[in-house]
Amino acid sequence: MVTFGLPAFNEANCIESRIRTISEVAKKYPDMNYEILVVDDGSTDNTSEIIIEQQNIYPHIHLIKNTENKGV
């Protein structure tokens, strides 16, 4: 299993394209078992909602949502 880790904090304007890019690259390797682990680190915009919408398109996405920003 290959895990792509994607940290996110107030990334509503670009998280969809990042998920799409990772998914398109992964599709080039059909035998690869992968997941995209997105960690929303307390975003105050609609980052999490966009990630949840993307889960309907890309079933390999898993969301971890921190309720407050924990930083690095």
mmCIF file of C-alpha atoms in Angstrom:
data_model
loop_
_atom_site.group_PDB
_atom_site.id
_atom_site.type_symbol
_atom_site.label_atom_id
_atom_site.label_comp_id
_atom_site.label_asym_id
_atom_site.label_seq_id
_atom_site.Cartn_x
_atom_site.Cartn_y
_atom_site.Cartn_z
ATOM 1 C CA MET A 1 0.000 0.000 0.000
ATOM 2 C CA VAL A 2 1.307 3.416 -0.988
ATOM 3 C CA THR A 3 0.096 6.330 1.120
ATOM 4 C CA PHE A 4 0.164 9.857 -0.220
ATOM 5 C CA GLY A 5 0.063 12.270 2.705
ATOM 6 C CA LEU A 6 -1.487 15.647 2.031
ATOM 7 C CA PRO A 7 -1.492 18.235 4.825
ATOM 8 C CA ALA A 8 -4.105 20.955 4.501
ATOM 9 C CA PHE A 9 -4.794 24.208 6.316
ATOM 10 C CA ASN A 10 -7.227 26.613 4.632
ATOM 11 C CA GLU A 11 -6.581 25.059 1.223
ATOM 12 C CA ALA A 12 -10.108 25.386 -0.202
ATOM 13 C CA ASN A 13 -8.824 27.159 -3.284
ATOM 14 C CA CYS A 14 -6.406 24.393 -4.313
ATOM 15 C CA ILE A 15 -7.127 21.111 -2.473
ATOM 16 C CA GLU A 16 -9.324 19.756 -5.277
ATOM 17 C CA SER A 17 -6.602 20.156 -7.907
ATOM 18 C CA ARG A 18 -4.008 18.560 -5.622
ATOM 19 C CA ILE A 19 -6.215 15.537 -5.047
ATOM 20 C CA ARG A 20 -6.930 15.287 -8.767
ATOM 21 C CA THR A 21 -3.214 15.464 -9.637
ATOM 22 C CA ILE A 22 -2.267 12.726 -7.174
ATOM 23 C CA SER A 23 -5.133 10.525 -8.399
ATOM 24 C CA GLU A 24 -4.217 10.982 -12.054
ATOM 25 C CA VAL A 25 -0.582 10.057 -11.398
ATOM 26 C CA ALA A 26 -1.628 7.002 -9.370
ATOM 27 C CA LYS A 27 -3.930 5.834 -12.214
ATOM 28 C CA LYS A 28 -0.845 5.422 -14.390
ATOM 29 C CA TYR A 29 0.098 2.470 -12.167
ATOM 30 C CA PRO A 30 -3.023 0.268 -12.181
ATOM 31 C CA ASP A 31 -1.406 -2.446 -10.060
ATOM 32 C CA MET A 32 -0.573 0.001 -7.281
ATOM 33 C CA ASN A 33 -2.748 -0.114 -4.202
ATOM 34 C CA TYR A 34 -2.849 3.417 -2.795
ATOM 35 C CA GLU A 35 -4.626 5.845 -0.523
ATOM 36 C CA ILE A 36 -4.603 9.601 -0.199
ATOM 37 C CA LEU A 37 -4.528 10.602 3.447
ATOM 38 C CA VAL A 38 -5.579 14.239 3.821
ATOM 39 C CA VAL A 39 -5.074 15.874 7.210
ATOM 40 C CA ASP A 40 -7.149 19.015 7.629
ATOM 41 C CA ASP A 41 -5.328 20.834 10.416
ATOM 42 C CA GLY A 42 -8.136 22.981 11.768
ATOM 43 C CA SER A 43 -9.067 24.864 8.607
ATOM 44 C CA THR A 44 -11.511 27.716 9.036
ATOM 45 C CA ASP A 45 -12.622 27.692 5.396
ATOM 46 C CA ASN A 46 -14.511 24.882 3.617
ATOM 47 C CA THR A 47 -11.456 22.669 3.006
ATOM 48 C CA SER A 48 -13.024 19.649 4.748
ATOM 49 C CA GLU A 49 -16.279 19.949 2.830
ATOM 50 C CA ILE A 50 -14.389 19.927 -0.452
ATOM 51 C CA ILE A 51 -12.405 16.866 0.641
ATOM 52 C CA ILE A 52 -15.619 15.060 1.557
ATOM 53 C CA GLU A 53 -17.065 15.879 -1.882
ATOM 54 C CA GLN A 54 -13.896 14.529 -3.484
ATOM 55 C CA GLN A 55 -14.302 11.242 -1.586
ATOM 56 C CA ASN A 56 -17.362 10.577 -3.765
ATOM 57 C CA ILE A 57 -15.183 10.882 -6.873
ATOM 58 C CA TYR A 58 -11.960 9.340 -5.568
ATOM 59 C CA PRO A 59 -12.721 6.532 -3.092
ATOM 60 C CA HIS A 60 -9.068 6.245 -2.061
ATOM 61 C CA ILE A 61 -9.267 9.463 -0.016
ATOM 62 C CA HIS A 62 -9.272 9.329 3.765
ATOM 63 C CA LEU A 63 -9.785 12.472 5.834
ATOM 64 C CA ILE A 64 -8.379 13.209 9.261
ATOM 65 C CA LYS A 65 -9.846 16.436 10.610
ATOM 66 C CA ASN A 66 -8.252 18.243 13.498
ATOM 67 C CA THR A 67 -10.678 20.617 15.201
ATOM 68 C CA GLU A 68 -7.886 23.084 15.926
ATOM 69 C CA ASN A 69 -4.679 23.958 14.123
ATOM 70 C CA LYS A 70 -1.801 21.946 15.582
ATOM 71 C CA GLY A 71 0.847 23.246 13.179
ATOM 72 C CA VAL A 72 4.000 21.334 12.352
#
